[in-house]
Short mmCIF file of C-alpha atoms in Angstrom, two decimals:
data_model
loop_
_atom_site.label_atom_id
_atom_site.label_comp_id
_atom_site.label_asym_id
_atom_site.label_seq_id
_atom_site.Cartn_x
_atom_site.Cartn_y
_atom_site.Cartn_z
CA UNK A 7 88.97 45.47 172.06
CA UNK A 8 85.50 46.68 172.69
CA UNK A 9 85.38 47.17 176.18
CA UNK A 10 84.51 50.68 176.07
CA UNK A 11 83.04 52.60 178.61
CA UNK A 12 82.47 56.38 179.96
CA UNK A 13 82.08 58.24 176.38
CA UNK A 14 81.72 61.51 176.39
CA UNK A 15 82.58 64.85 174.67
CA UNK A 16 83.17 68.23 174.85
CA UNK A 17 84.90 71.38 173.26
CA UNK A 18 87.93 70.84 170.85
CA UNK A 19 90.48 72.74 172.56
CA UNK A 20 92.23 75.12 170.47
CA UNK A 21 96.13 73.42 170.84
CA UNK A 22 94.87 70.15 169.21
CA UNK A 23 97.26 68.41 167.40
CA UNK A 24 94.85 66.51 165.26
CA UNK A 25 91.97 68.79 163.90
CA UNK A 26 93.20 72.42 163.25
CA UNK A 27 89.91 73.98 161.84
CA UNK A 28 90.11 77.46 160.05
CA UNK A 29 87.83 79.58 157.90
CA UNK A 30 89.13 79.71 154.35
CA UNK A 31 87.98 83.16 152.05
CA UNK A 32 88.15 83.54 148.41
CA UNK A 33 86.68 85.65 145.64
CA UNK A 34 85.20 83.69 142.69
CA UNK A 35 83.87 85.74 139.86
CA UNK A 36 83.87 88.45 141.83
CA UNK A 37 82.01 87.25 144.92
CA UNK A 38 83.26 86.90 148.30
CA UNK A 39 83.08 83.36 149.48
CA UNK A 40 84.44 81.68 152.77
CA UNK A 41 84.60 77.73 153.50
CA UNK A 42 85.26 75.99 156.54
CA UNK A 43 87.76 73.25 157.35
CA UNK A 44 90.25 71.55 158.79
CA UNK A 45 93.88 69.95 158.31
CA UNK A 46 94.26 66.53 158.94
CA UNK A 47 97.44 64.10 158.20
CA UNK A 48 97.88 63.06 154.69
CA UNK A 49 98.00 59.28 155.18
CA UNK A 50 98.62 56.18 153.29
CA UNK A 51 96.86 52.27 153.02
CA UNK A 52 97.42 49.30 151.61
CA UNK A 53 95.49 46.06 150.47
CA UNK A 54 97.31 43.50 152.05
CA UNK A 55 96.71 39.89 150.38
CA UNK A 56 98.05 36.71 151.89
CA UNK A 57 98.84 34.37 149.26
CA UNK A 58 99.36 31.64 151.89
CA UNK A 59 95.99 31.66 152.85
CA UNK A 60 94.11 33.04 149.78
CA UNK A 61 92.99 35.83 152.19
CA UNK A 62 92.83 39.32 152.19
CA UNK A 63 94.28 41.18 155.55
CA UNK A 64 92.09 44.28 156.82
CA UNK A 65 92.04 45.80 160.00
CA UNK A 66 89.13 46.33 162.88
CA UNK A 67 89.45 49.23 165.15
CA UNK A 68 87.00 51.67 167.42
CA UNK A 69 86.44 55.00 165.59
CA UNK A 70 85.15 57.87 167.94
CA UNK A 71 84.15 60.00 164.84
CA UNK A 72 81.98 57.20 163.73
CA UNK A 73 80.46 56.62 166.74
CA UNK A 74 80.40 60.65 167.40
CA UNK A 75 78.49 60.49 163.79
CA UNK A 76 76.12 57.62 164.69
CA UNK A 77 75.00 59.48 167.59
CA UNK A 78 75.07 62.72 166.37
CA UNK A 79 73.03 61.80 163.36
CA UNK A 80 70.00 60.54 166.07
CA UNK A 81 70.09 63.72 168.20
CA UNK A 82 71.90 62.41 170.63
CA UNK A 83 73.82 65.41 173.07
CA UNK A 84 76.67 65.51 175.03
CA UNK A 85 76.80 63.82 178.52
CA UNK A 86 73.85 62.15 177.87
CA UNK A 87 74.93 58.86 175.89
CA UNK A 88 72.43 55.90 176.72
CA UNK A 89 75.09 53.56 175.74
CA UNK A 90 72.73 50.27 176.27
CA UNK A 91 71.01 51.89 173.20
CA UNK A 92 74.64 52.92 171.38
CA UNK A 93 76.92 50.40 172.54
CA UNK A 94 80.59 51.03 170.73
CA UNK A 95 80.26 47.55 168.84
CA UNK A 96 78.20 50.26 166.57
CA UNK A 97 81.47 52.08 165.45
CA UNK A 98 83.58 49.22 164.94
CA UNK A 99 85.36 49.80 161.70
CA UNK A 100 86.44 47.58 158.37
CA UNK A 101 89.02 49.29 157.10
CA UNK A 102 92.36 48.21 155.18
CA UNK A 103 95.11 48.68 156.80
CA UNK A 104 95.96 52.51 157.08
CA UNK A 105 97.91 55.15 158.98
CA UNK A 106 98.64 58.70 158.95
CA UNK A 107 102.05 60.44 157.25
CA UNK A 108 103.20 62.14 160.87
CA UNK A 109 107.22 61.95 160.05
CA UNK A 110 109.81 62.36 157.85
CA UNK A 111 109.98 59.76 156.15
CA UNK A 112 109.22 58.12 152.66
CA UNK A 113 105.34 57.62 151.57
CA UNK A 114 106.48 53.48 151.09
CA UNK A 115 108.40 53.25 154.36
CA UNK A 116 105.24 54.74 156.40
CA UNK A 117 103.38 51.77 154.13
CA UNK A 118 105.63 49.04 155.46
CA UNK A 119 105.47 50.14 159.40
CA UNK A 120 102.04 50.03 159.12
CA UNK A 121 102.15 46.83 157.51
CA UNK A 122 104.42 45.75 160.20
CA UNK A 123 102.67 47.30 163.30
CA UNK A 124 98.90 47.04 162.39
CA UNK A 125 98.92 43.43 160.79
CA UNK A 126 102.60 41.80 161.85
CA UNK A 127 103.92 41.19 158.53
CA UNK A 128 107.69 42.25 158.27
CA UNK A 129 108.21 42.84 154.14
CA UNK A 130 110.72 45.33 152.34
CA UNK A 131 109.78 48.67 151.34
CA UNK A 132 111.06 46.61 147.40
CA UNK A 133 107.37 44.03 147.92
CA UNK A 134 105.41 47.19 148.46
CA UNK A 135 103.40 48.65 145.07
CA UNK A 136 102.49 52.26 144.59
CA UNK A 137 98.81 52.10 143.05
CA UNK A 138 97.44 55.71 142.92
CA UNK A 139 97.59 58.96 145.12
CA UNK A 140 93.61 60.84 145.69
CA UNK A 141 91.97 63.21 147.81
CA UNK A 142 90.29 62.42 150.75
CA UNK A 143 87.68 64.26 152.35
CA UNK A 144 87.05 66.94 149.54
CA UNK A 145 84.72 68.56 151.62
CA UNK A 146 86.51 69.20 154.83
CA UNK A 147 89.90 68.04 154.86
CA UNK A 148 91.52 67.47 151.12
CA UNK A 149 94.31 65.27 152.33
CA UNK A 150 96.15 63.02 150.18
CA UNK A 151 96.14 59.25 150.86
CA UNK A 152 98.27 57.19 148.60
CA UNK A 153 97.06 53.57 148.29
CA UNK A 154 100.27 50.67 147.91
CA UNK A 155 99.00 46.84 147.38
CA UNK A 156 101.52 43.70 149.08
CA UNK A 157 101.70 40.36 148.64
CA UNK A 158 102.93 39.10 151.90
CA UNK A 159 103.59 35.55 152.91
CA UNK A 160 102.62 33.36 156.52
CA UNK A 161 106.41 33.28 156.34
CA UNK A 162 106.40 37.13 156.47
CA UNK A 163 104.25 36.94 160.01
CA UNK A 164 105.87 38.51 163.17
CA UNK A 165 104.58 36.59 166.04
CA UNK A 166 105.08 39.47 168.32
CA UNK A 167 103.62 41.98 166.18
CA UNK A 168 100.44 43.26 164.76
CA UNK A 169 97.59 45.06 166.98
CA UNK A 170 98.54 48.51 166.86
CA UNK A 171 101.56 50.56 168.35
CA UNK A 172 100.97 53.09 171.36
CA UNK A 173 97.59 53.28 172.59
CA UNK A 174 96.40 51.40 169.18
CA UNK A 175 93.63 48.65 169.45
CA UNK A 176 93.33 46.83 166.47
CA UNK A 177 92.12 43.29 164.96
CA UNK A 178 93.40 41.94 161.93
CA UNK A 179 90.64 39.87 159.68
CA UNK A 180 91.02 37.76 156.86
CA UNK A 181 88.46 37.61 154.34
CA UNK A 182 88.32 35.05 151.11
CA UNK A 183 87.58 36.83 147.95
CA UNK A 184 83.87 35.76 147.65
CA UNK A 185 83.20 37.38 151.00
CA UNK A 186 85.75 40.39 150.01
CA UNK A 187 83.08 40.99 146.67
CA UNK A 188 80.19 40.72 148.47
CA UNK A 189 81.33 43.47 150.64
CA UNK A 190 81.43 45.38 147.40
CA UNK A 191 78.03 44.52 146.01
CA UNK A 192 74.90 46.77 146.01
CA UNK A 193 73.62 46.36 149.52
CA UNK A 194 75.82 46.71 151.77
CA UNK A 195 75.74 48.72 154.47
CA UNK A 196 78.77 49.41 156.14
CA UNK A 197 80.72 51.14 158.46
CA UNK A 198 84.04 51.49 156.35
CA UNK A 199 85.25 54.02 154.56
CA UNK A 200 85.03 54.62 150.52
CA UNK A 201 89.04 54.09 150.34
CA UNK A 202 88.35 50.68 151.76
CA UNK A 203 85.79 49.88 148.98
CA UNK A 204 87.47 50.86 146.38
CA UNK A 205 90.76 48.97 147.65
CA UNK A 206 88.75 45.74 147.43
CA UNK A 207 87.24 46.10 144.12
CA UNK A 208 90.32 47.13 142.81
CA UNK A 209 92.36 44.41 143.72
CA UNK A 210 89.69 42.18 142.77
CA UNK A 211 89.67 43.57 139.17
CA UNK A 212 93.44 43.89 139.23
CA UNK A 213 95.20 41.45 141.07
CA UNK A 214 92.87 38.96 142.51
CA UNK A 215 93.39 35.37 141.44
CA UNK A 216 91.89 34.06 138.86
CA UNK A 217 89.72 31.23 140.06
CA UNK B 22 84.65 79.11 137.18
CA UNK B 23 88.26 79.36 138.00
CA UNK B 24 88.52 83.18 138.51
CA UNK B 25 89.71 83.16 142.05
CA UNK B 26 91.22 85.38 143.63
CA UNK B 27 92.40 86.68 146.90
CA UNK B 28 92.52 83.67 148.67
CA UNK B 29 93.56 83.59 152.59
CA UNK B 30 92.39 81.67 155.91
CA UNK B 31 92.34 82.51 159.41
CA UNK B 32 90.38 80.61 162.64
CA UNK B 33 87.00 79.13 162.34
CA UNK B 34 84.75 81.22 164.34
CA UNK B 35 82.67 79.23 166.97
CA UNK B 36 79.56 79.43 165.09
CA UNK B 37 80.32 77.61 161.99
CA UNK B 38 77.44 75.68 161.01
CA UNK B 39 79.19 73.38 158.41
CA UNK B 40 82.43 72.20 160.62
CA UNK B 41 81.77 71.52 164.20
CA UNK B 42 84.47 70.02 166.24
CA UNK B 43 84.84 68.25 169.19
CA UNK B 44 87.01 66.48 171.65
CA UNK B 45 85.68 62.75 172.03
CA UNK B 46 86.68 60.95 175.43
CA UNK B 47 86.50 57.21 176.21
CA UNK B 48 87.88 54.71 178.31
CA UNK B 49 89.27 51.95 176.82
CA UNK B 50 90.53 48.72 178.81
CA UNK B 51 90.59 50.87 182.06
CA UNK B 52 92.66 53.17 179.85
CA UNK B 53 90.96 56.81 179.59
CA UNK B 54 91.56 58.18 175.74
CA UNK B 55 90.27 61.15 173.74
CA UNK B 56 90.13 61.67 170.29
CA UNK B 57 89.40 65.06 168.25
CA UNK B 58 86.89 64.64 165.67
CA UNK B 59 84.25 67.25 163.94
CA UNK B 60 80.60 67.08 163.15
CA UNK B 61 80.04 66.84 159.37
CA UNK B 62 76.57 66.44 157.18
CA UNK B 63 75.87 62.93 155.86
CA UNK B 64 75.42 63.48 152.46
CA UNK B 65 74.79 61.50 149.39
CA UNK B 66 76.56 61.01 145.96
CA UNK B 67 74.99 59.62 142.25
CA UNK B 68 76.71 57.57 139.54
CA UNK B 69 75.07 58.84 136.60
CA UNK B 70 75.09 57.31 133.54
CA UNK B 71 73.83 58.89 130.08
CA UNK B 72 72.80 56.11 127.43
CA UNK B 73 72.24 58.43 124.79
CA UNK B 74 75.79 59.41 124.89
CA UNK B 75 77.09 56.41 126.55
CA UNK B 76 79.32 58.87 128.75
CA UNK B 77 79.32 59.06 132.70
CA UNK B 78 78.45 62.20 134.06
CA UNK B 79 80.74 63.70 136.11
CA UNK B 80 81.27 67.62 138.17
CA UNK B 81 84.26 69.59 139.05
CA UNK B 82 84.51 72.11 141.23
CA UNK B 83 86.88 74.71 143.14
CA UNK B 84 87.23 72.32 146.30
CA UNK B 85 89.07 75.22 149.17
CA UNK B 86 89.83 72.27 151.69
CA UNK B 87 91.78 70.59 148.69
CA UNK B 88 93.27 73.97 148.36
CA UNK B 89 94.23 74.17 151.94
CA UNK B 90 95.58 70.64 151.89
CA UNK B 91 98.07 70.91 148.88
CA UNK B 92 99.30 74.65 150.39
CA UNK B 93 99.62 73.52 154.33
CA UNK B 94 100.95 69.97 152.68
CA UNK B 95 103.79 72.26 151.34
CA UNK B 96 103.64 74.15 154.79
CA UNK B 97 102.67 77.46 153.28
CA UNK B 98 100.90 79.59 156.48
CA UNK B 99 98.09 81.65 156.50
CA UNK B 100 98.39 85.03 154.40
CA UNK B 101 101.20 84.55 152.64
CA UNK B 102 99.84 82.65 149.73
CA UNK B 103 102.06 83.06 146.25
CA UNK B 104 98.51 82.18 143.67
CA UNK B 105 101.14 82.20 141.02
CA UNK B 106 102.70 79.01 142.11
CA UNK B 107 99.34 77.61 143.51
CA UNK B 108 97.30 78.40 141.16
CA UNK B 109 93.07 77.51 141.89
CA UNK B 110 93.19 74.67 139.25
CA UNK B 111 94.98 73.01 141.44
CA UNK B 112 92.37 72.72 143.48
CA UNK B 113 89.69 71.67 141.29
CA UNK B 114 87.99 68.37 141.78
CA UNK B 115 86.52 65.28 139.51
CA UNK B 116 83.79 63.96 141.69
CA UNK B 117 80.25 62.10 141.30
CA UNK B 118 76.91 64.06 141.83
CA UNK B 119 76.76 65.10 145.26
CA UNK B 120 74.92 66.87 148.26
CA UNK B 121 74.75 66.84 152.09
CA UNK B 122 71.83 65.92 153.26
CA UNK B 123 70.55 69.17 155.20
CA UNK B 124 67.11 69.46 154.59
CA UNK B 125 64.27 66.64 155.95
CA UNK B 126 63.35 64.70 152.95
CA UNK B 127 64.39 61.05 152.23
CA UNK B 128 67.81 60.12 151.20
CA UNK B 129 66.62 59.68 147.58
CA UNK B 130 64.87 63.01 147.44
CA UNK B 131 68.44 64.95 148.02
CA UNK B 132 69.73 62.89 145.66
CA UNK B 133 66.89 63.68 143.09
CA UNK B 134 67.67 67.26 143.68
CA UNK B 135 71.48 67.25 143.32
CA UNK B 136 71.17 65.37 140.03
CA UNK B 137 68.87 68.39 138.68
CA UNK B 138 70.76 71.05 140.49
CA UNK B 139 74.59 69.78 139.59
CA UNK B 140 73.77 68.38 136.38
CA UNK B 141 70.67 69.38 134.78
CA UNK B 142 69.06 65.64 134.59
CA UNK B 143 65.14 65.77 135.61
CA UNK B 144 64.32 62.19 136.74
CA UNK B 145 62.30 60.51 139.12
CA UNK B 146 63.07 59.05 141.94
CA UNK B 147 61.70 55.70 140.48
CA UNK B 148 64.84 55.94 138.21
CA UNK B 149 67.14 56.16 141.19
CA UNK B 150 68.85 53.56 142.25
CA UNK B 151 69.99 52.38 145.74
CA UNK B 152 73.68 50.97 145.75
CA UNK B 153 75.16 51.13 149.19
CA UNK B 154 75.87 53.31 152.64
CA UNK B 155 79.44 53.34 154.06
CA UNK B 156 80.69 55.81 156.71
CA UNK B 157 83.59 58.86 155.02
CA UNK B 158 86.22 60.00 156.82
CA UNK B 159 85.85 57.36 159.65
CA UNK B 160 88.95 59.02 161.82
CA UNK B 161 87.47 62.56 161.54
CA UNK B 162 83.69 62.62 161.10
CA UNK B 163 82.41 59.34 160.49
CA UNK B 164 78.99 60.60 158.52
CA UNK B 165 77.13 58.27 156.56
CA UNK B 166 77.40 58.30 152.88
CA UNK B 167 74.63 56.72 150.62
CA UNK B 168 75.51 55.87 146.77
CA UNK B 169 73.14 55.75 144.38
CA UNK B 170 72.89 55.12 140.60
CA UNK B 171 70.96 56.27 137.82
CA UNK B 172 70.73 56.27 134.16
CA UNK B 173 69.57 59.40 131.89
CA UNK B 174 68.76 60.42 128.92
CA UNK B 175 69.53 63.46 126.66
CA UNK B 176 65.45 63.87 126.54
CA UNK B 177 65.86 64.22 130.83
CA UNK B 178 67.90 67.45 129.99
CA UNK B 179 66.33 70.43 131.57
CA UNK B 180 68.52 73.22 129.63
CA UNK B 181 68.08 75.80 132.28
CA UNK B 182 69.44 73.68 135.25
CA UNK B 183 72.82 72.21 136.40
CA UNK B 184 75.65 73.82 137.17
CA UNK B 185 74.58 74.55 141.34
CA UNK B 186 72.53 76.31 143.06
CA UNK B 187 73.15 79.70 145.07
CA UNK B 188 76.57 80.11 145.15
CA UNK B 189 77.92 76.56 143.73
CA UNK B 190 79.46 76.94 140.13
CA UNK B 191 80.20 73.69 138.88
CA UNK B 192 81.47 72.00 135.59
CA UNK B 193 79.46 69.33 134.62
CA UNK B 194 81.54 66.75 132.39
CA UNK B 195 81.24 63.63 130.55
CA UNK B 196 84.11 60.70 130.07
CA UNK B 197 83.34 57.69 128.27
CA UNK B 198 83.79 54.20 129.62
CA UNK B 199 87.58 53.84 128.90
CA UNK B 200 88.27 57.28 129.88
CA UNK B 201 86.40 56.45 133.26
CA UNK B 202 88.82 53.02 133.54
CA UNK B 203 92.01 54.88 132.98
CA UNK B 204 91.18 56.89 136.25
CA UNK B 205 90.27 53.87 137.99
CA UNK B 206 94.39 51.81 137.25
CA UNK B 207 97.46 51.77 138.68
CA UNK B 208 99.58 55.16 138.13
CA UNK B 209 96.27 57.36 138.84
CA UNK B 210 97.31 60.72 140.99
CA UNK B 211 93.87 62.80 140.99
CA UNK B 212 92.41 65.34 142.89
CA UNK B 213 89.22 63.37 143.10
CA UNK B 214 87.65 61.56 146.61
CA UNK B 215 87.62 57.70 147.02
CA UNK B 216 84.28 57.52 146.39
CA UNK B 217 84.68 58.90 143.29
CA UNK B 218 86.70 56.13 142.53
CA UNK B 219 84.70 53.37 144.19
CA UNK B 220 81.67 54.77 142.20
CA UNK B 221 83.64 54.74 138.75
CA UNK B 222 84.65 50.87 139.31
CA UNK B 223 81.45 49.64 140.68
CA UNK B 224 79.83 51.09 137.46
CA UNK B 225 81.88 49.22 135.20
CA UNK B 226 82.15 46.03 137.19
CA UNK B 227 78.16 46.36 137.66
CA UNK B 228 76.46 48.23 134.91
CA UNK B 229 78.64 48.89 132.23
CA UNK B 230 77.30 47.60 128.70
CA UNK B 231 79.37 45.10 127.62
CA UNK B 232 81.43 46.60 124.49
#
């Protein structure tokens, strides 16, 4: 997974399908105002918990922005990354298992391919729960990620599947519920995202097995 | 707050010095990659909690890249924007005490600031507590986000502060524990950021009093 080499960046170029920045320009209480920011995918995720194995199912993955954001945050510039000092194990993600809303298709059924493609479990769209819809990214992006919670089974497990579709690279990790809380606990320092967090706790205050 | 008007968007210029994007490159597995991404602040956000009132103290704002998201989401283009059906409220956030870190004092500093600036609390940084870092928006920006927690007083009150500085108008509000649950269950659709969320749960898994 982590054999990265060669990072480097440049320019965005204007036709990317990804990031599409703009300048944004109101008038509040009279005053003009601009903002700048981008659209990104709205996107779904899901905390996956294995009742086989008492485990929750999250995901491991390579993010450039983080990386880009560890760097950047140092000083670091372009074409000069001493990667013996930054090596990519740095941006190496927790996350719960997530993925962007890029067709036509139901919010759920998005839920369950990801479910499918990013951790191998093959469950109906009917053993997938809606939990709440929020904003992500308030500051730059606003999209809307809608979090779903399954139950899935070891009978459930694809053999063939799970990793990532496409050019995807992903791990799937199981953690036991003590080392889920911990992860939730003041402390920690962590490169996952806020979503993730609050996936864990809520599940742990929801659904989470009473020991 | 909400008297907005004359809303429209167009490119960001090259210069913006709040959204700065990039195109990433990598090779992966002998496989070469890219990945668009965009250089954001690392900021900081507070859960504060007043024990006079026993409320949480909350702000809302105008967000424009929540704006943007809910009008592109409905694939409404640039200058043809109908503000009687998408009205500005629509737009208007429920978030923790926050700030981008853009100045160079400590971590705890900015968030002494915001707390006096958004919501009119003068407290030390003694009274500030350290929770947790995590990384936002880990596929587009990846900067670091540090949550910390503090509890006022109605005697902290400074009465001619809160509400932003320069050109921020913000709502400071208060919810009360089971008002600040509610947001946190199943059913929830809110124009609010995870770590809103995560904030609101670790509170009252962490520091709640016990009713």
């Amino acid at each position: 997974m982590n054999n990265i080499t060669d990072i480097h960046y440049g320019p965005l170029p204007a036709d990317s399908p990804y990031v599409k920045p703009f300048r944004f320009h109101y008038t509040q209480n009279g005053k003009q105002k601009s903002w700048d920011l981008l659209k990104v995918h709205d996107s779904v995720s899901i905390v996956i918990y294995n009742v086989t194995r008492k485990k929750l199912v999250f995901v491991k993955q390579f993010r450039p922005a983080v990386y880009h954001g560890i760097i950047s945050g140092d000083g670091v510039q372009p074409g000069s990354i001493d990667m013996t000092k930054y090596p990519p194990e740095i941006a190496v993600t927790l996350e719960l298992c997530a993925g962007i809303i890029d067709k036509p298709i139901s919010t759920i059924e998005i839920a369950r391919e990801e479910v499918l493609e990013e951790c191998g479990y093959d469950i109906p769209v009917e053993r997938i729960e809606h939990i709440m819809r929020y904003r992500s990214g308030v500051g730059t992006s606003g999209a809307e990620q809608t979090l779903f919670y399954a139950e899935v089974t070891d009978a459930d497990k694809v053999s063939s599947a799970g990793g990532g579709v496409d050019d995807e690279i992903i791990d799937v990790v199981e953690y036991d519920l003590d080392e889920a809380r911990k992860l939730t606990e003041k402390g920690t320092v962590i490169t996952s995202p806020p979503s993730f967090l609050f996936g864990v706790l809520w599940f742990l205050t929801n659904r989470a097995p009473k020991s």
